[in-house]
Tab-separated table of C-alpha atoms in Angstrom:
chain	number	residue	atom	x	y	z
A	175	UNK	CA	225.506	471.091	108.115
A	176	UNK	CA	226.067	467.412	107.147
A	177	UNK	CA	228.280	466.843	110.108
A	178	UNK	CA	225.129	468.147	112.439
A	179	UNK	CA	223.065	466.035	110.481
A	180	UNK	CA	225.042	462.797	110.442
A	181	UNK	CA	225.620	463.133	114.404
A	182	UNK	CA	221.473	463.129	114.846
A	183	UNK	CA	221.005	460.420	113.375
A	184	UNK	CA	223.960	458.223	115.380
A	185	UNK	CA	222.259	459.844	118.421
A	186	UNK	CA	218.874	459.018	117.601
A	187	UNK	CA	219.959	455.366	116.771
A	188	UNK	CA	222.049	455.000	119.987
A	189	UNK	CA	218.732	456.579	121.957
A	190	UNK	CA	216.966	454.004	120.197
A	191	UNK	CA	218.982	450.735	120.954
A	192	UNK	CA	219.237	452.030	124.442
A	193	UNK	CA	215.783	451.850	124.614
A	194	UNK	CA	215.270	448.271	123.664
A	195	UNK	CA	218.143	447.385	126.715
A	196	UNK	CA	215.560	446.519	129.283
A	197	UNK	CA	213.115	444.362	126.608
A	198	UNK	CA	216.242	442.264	126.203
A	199	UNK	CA	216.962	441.808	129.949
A	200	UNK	CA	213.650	441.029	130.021
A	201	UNK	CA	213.465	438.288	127.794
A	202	UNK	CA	216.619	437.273	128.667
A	203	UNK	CA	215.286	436.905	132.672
A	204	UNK	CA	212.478	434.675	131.363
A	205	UNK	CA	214.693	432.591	129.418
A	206	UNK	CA	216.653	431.947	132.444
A	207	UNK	CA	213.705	431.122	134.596
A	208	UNK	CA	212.527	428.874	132.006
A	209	UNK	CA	215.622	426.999	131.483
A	210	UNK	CA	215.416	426.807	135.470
A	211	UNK	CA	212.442	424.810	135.224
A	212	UNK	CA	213.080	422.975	132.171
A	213	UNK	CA	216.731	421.565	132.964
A	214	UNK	CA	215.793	419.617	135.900
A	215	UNK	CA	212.784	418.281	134.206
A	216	UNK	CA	215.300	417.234	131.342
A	217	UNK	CA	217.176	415.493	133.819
A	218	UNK	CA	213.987	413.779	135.078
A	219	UNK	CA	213.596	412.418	131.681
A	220	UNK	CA	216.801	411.018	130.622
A	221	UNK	CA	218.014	409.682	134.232
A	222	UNK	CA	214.510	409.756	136.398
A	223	UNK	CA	215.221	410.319	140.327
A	224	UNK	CA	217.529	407.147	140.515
A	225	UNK	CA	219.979	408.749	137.978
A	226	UNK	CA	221.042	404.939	137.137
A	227	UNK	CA	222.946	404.369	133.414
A	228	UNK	CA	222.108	402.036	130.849
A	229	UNK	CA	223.987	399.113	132.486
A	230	UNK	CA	222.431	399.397	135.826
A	231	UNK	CA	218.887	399.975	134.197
A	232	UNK	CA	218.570	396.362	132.661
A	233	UNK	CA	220.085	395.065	135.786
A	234	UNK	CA	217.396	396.527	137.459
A	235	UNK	CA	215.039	394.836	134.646
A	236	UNK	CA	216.934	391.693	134.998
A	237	UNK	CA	216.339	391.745	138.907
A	238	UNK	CA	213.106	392.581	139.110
A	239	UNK	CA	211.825	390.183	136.703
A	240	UNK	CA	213.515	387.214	138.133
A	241	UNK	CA	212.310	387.850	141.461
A	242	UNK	CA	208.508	387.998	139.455
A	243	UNK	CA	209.504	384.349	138.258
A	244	UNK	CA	210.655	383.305	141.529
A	245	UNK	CA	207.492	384.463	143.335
A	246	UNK	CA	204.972	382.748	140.293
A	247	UNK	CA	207.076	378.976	140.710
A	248	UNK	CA	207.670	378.891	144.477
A	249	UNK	CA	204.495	380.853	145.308
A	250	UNK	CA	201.919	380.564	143.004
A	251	UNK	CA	203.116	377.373	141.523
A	252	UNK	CA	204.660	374.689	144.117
A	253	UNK	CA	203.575	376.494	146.813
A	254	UNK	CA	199.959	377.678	146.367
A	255	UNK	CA	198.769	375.109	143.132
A	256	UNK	CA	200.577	371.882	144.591
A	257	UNK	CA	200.867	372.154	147.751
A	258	UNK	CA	204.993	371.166	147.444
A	259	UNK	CA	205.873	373.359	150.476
A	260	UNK	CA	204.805	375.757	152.809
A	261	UNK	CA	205.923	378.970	153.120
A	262	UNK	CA	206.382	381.704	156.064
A	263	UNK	CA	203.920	384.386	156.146
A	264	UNK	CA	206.886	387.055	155.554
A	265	UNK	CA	207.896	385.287	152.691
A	266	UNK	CA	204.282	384.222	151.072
A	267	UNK	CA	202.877	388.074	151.908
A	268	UNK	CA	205.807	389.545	150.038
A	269	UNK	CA	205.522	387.332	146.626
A	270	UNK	CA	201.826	387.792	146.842
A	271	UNK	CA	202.232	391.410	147.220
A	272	UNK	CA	205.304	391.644	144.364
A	273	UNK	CA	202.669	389.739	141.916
A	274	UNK	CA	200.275	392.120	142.714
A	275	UNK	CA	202.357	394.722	141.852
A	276	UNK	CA	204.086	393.791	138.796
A	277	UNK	CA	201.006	391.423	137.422
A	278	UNK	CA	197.746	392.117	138.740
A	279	UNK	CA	197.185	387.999	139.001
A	280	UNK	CA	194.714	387.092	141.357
A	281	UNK	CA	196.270	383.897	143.745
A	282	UNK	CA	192.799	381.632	143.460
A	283	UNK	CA	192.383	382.404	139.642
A	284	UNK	CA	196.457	380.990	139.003
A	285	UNK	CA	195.700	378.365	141.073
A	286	UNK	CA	192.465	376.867	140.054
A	287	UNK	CA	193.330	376.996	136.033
A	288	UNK	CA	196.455	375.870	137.385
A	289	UNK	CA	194.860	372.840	138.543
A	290	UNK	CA	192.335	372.348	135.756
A	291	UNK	CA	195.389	372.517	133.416
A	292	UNK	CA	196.654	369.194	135.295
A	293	UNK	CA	193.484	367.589	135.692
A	294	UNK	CA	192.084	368.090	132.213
A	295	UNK	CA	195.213	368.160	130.254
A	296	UNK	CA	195.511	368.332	126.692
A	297	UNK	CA	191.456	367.788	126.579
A	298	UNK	CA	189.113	370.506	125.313
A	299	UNK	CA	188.577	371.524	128.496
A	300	UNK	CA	192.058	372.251	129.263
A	301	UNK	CA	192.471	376.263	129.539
A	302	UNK	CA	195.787	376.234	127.491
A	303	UNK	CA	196.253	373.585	125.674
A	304	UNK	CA	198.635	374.263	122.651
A	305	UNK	CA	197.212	370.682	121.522
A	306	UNK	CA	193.687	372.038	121.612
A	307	UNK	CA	194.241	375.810	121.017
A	308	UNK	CA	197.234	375.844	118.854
A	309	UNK	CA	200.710	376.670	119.396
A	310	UNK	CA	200.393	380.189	118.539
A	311	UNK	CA	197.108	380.808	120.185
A	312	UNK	CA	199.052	380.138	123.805
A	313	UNK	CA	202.304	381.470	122.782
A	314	UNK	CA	201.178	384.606	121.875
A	315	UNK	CA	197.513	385.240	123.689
A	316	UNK	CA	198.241	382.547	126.453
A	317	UNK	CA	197.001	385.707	129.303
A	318	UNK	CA	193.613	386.372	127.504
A	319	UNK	CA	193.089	382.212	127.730
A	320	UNK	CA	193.654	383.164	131.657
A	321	UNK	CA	191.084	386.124	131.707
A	322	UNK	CA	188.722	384.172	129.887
A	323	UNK	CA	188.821	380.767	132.072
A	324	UNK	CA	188.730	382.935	135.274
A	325	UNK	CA	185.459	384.179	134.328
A	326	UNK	CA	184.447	380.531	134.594
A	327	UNK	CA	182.697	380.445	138.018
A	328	UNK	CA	182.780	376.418	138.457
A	329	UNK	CA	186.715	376.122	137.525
A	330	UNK	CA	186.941	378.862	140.784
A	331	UNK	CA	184.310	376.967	142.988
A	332	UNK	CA	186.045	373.895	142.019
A	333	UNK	CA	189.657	374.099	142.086
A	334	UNK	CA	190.104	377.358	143.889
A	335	UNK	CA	190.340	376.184	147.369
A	336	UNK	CA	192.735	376.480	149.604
A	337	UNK	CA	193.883	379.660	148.737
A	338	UNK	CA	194.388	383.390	150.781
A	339	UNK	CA	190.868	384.627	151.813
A	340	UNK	CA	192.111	387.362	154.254
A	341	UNK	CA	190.907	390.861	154.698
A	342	UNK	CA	193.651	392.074	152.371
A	343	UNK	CA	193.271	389.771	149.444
A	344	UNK	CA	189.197	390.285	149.209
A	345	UNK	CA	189.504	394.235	149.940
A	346	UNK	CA	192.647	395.061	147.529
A	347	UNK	CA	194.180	392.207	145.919
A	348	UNK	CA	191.186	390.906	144.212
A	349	UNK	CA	188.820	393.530	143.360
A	350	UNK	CA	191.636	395.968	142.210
A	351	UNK	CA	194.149	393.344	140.474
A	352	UNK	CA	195.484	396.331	138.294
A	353	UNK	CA	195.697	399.439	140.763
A	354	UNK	CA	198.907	397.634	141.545
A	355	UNK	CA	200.249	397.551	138.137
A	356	UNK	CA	199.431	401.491	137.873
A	357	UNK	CA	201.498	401.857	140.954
A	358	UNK	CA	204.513	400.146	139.222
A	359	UNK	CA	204.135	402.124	136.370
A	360	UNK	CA	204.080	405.864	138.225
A	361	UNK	CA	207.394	404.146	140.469
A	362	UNK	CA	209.325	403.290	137.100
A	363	UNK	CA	208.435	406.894	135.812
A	364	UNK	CA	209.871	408.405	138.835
A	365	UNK	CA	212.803	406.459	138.951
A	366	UNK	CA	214.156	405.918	135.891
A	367	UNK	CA	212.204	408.839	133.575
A	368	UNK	CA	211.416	408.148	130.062
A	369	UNK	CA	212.790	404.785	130.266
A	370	UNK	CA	210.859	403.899	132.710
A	371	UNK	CA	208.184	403.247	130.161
A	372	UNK	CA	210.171	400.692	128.775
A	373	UNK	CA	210.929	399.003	131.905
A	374	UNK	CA	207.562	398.671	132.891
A	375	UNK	CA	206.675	396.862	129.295
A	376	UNK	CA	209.453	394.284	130.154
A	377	UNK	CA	208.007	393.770	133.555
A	378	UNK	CA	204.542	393.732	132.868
A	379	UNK	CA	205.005	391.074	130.025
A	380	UNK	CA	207.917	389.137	131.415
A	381	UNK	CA	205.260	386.783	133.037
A	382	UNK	CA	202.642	386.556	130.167
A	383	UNK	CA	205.199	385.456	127.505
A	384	UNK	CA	207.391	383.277	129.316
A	385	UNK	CA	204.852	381.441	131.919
A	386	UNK	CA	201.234	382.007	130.146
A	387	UNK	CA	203.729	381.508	126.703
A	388	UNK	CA	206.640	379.931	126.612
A	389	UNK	CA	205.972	377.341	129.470
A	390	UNK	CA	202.535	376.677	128.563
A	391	UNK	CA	202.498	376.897	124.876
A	392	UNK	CA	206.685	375.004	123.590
A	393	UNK	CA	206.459	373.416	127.136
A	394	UNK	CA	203.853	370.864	124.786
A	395	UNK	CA	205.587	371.045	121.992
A	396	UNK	CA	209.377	371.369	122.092
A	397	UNK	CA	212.424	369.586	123.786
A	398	UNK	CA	213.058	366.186	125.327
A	399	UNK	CA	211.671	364.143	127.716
A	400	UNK	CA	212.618	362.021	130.369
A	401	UNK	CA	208.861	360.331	131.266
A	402	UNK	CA	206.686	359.111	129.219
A	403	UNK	CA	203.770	360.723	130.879
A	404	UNK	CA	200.065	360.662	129.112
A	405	UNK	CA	200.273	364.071	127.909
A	406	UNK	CA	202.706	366.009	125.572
A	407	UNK	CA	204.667	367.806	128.162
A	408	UNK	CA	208.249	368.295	127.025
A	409	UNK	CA	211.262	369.556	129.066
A	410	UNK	CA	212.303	372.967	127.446
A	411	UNK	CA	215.935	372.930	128.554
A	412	UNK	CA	218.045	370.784	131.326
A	413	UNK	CA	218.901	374.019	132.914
A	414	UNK	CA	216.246	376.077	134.368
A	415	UNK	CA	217.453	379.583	135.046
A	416	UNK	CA	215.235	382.140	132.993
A	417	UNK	CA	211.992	380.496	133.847
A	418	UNK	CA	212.503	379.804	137.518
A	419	UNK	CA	213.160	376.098	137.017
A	420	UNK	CA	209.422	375.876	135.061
A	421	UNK	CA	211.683	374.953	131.747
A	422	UNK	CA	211.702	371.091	133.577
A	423	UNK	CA	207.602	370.979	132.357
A	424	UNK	CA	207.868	367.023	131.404
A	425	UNK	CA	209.852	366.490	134.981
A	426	UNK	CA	206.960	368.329	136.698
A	427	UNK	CA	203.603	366.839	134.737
A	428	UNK	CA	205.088	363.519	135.814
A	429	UNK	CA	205.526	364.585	139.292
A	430	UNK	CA	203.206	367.350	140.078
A	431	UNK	CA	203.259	367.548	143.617
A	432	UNK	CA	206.850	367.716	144.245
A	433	UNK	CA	208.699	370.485	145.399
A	434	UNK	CA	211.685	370.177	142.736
A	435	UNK	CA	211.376	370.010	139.170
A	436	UNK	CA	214.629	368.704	138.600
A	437	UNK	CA	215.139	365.312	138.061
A	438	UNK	CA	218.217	363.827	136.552
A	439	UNK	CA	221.656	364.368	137.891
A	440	UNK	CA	222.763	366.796	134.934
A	441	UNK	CA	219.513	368.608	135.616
A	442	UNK	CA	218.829	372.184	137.195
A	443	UNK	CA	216.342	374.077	138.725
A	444	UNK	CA	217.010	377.430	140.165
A	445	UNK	CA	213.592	377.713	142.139
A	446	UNK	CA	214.841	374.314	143.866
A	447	UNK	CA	217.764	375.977	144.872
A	448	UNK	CA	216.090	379.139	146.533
A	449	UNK	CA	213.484	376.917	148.233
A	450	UNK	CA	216.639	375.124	149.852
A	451	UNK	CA	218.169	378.733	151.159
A	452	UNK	CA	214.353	379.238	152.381
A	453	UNK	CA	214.289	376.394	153.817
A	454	UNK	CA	217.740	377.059	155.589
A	455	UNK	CA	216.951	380.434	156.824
A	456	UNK	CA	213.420	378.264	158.563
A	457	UNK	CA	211.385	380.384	156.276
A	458	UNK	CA	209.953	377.086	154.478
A	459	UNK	CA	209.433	373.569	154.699
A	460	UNK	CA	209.330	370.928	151.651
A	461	UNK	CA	206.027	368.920	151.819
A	462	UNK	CA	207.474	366.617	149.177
A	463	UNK	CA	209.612	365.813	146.462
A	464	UNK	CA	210.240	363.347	143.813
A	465	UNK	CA	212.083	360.775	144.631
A	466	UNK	CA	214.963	359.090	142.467
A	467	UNK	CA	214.945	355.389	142.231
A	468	UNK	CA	217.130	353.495	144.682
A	469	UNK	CA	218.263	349.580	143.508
A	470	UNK	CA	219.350	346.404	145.516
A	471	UNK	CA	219.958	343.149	144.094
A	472	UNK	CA	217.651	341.240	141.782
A	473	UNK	CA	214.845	339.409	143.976
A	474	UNK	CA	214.728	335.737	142.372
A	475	UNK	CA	210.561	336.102	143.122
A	476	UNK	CA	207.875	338.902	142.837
A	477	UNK	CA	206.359	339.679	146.099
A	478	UNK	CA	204.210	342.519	147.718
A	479	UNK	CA	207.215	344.535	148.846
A	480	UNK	CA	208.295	344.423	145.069
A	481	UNK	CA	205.458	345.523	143.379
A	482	UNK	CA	205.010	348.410	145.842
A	483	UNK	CA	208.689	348.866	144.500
A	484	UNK	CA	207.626	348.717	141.074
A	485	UNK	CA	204.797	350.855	141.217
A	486	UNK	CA	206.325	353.880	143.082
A	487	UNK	CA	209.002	353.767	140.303
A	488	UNK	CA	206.612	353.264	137.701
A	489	UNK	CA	207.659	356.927	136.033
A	490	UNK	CA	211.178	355.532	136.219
A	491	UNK	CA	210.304	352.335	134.668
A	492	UNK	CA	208.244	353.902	131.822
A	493	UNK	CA	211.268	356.005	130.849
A	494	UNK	CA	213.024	353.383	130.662
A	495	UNK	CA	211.075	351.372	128.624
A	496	UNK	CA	210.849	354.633	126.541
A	497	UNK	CA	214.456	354.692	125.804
A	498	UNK	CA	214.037	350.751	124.966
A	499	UNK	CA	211.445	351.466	122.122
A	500	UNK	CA	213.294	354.162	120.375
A	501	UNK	CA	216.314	352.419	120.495
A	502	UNK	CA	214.359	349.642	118.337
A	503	UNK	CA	212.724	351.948	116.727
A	504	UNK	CA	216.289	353.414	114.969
A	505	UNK	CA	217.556	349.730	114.482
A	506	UNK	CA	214.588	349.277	112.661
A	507	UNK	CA	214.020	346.137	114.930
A	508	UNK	CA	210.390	345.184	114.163
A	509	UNK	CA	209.802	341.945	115.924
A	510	UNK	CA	211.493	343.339	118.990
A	511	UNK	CA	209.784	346.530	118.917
A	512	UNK	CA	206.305	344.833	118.387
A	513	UNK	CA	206.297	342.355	121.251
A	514	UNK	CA	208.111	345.665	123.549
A	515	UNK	CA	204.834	347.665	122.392
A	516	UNK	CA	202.320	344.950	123.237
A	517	UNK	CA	204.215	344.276	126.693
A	518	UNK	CA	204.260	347.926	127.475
A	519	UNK	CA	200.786	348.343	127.346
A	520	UNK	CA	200.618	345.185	129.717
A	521	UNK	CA	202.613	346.999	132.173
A	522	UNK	CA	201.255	350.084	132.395
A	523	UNK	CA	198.139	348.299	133.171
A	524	UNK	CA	199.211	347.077	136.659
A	525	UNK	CA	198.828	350.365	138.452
A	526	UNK	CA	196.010	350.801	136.476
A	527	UNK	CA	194.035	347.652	138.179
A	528	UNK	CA	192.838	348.999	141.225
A	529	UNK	CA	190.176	346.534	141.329
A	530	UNK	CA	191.923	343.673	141.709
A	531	UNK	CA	193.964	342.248	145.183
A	532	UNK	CA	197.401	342.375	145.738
A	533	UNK	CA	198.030	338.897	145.368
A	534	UNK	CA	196.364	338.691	141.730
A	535	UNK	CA	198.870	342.158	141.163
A	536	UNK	CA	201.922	340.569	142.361
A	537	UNK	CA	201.204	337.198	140.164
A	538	UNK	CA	200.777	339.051	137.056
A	539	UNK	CA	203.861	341.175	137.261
A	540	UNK	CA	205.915	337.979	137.851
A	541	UNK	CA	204.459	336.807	134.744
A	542	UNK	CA	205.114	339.670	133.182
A	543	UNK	CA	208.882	339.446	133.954
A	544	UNK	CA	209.241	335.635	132.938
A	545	UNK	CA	207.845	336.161	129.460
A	546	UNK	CA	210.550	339.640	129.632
A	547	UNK	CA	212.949	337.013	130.170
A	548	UNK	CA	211.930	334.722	127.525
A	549	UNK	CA	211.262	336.514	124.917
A	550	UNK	CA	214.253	336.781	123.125
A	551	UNK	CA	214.512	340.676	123.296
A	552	UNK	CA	217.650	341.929	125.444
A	553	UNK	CA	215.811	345.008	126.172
A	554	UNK	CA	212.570	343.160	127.260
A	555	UNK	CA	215.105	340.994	129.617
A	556	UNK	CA	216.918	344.458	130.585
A	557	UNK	CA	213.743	345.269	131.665
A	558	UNK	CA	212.628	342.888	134.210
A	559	UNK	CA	215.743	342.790	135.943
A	560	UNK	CA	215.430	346.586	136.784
A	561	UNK	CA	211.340	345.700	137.876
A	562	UNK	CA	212.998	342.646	140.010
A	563	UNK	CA	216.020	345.188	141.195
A	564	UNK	CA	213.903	348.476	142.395
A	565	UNK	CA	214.318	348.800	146.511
């Protein structure tokens, strides 16, 4: 009786797990089609539709953000703010439409604060002036000192000419400056998945660190410089690689409108050298560029020819004299560094005469040079022999 008993109940249990066979299938089948649809979405997420590794992900980053730099110094900055070149449709259409893309920046806003910077500079009505603003107001919030001066209807009326006004620029570029930006942000989801989202930070704040930043905020306050130009613009390294060349900032305050920012011999300026393979290729031609200063032998008198000399290498000259005073300044030479000062300010005021004649221009800058001579100070007499020497 217990065996009839016992074999019930294994029956009855083996009925019952029988039974639950096709829940389990079940449940089993929807698993499957959910880990379908779930692994490929993984695999979205981690590699995006590119399926690039971590190496070729910040050389993408690395890529795309130079080519952002390039397009703001040869496009918006030499090109479009200075008129330093010219540029072939191709070549201008695609930076303006990479900017657009990766910044939102508007060509005629750049260019018109751009321009107000230079004309205004370190006043209060500079837009970014670290010497007006503060340091860390235009390291750190140097774009929203953008937004806010491009509200400024004269600064647009009055040093926004000159820039694109076509069909494309009033119907997309300007009245949607951040559809663009969206764009780049759904692109560097698809492509690269989750990390994507950090890509797009880097590129969408690439440019308003290092240009609105870096160049416009330390590029008043730190490094060296070879001109003594009016303002406080400082060069941030010799070598300008990051930044497009824009680390040269003293180089370029003291000649604006040239093409290349470089200026010694030591000096470098990547944006110079992909202007030249632009230029090569006939895809862009150099309006102008600073010129270095050429020498021939001492002239024995001041005339016309000279002083033009003199004046077009007036940058030159000032550096030099620069270099004069601090070298009296650490030999703690205070007669000699006195009469320099009071000279220097004498100097500086020939190209600063424009009301008076040639002839009255050329007299006093041979006076100039025979007090140089005899004033006892080798760097005074140093001095006037490189005025008397410039070709």
């Amino acid at each position: 009786m217990s065996q009839i008993t016992e074999q019930s109940l294994l029956q009855s249990a083996g009925e019952g797990l029988l039974s639950q066979v096709p829940v389990s299938d079940s449940l089993l089948s929807q698993l499957g089609v959910f880990e379908a649809w779930l692994r490929p979405v993984l695999h979205w997420a981690a590699y995006g539709l590119s399926g690039l590794g971590i190496v070729e992900l910040l050389l993408v980053t690395f890529i795309t953000t130079h080519i952002t730099i390039a397009a703001v110094t040869i496009y918006l900055h030499r090109c479009q703010a200075h008129r330093a070149l010219d540029l072939h449709p191709l070549v201008s259409h695609f930076f303006r439409f990479w900017l657009w893309l990766n910044t939102g920046m508007v060509t005629k806003q750049w260019a018109a604060i751009h321009r107000k910077h230079h004309a205004k500079c370190e006043s209060e009505e500079d837009p970014h002036s670290p010497v007006t603003r503060g340091l860390q107001t235009v390291l750190f919030r140097g774009v929203e000192l953008y937004r806010i001066e491009a509200l400024n209807r004269e600064t647009m009326d009055r040093y926004g000419h000159g820039t694109p006004d076509d069909w494309i620029e009033r119907k997309l570029y300007t009245p949607h400056t951040y559809l663009g930006v969206y764009v780049l942000l759904v692109i560097d989801l698809l492509l690269f998945g989750a990390l994507g989202l950090a890509i797009f930070a880097i590129q969408s704040g690439w440019i308003p660190f290092f240009a609105a930043g870096v160049i416009n905020g330390l590029g008043h306050a730190s490094g060296y410089r070879n001109f003594d130009s009016k303002d406080q613009s400082k060069n941030l390294s010799p070598w300008g690689i990051l930044i497009g060349g824009e680390e040269l900032h003293n180089n370029h305050h003291t000649f604006p409108a040239s093409a290349r920012l470089s200026y010694k011999w030591w000096e470098f300026d990547i944006g110079w050298m992909y202007i030249q393979i632009l230029a090569f290729l006939g895809l862009a031609k150099v309006r102008r560029v600073s010129q270095r200063p050429k020498f021939q032998l001492p002239c024995e008198q001041i005339d016309a020819r000279a002083l033009q000399a003199v004046i077009a290498n007036r940058y030159d000259m000032m550096s030099a004299y620069a270099r004069s005073i601090r070298e009296a300044k650490r030999a703690s030479a205070e007669d000699a560094l006195h009469t320099l000062m009071s000279m220097r300010a004498e100097l500086a005021g020939l190209w600063e005469r424009s009301s008076l004649s040639v002839e009255q221009l050329v007299q006093l800058l041979e006076d100039w040079c025979r007090r140089a001579e005899a004033s006892g100070v080798a760097a005074l007499r140093e001095l006037s022999l490189r005025a008397r020497s410039y070709a």
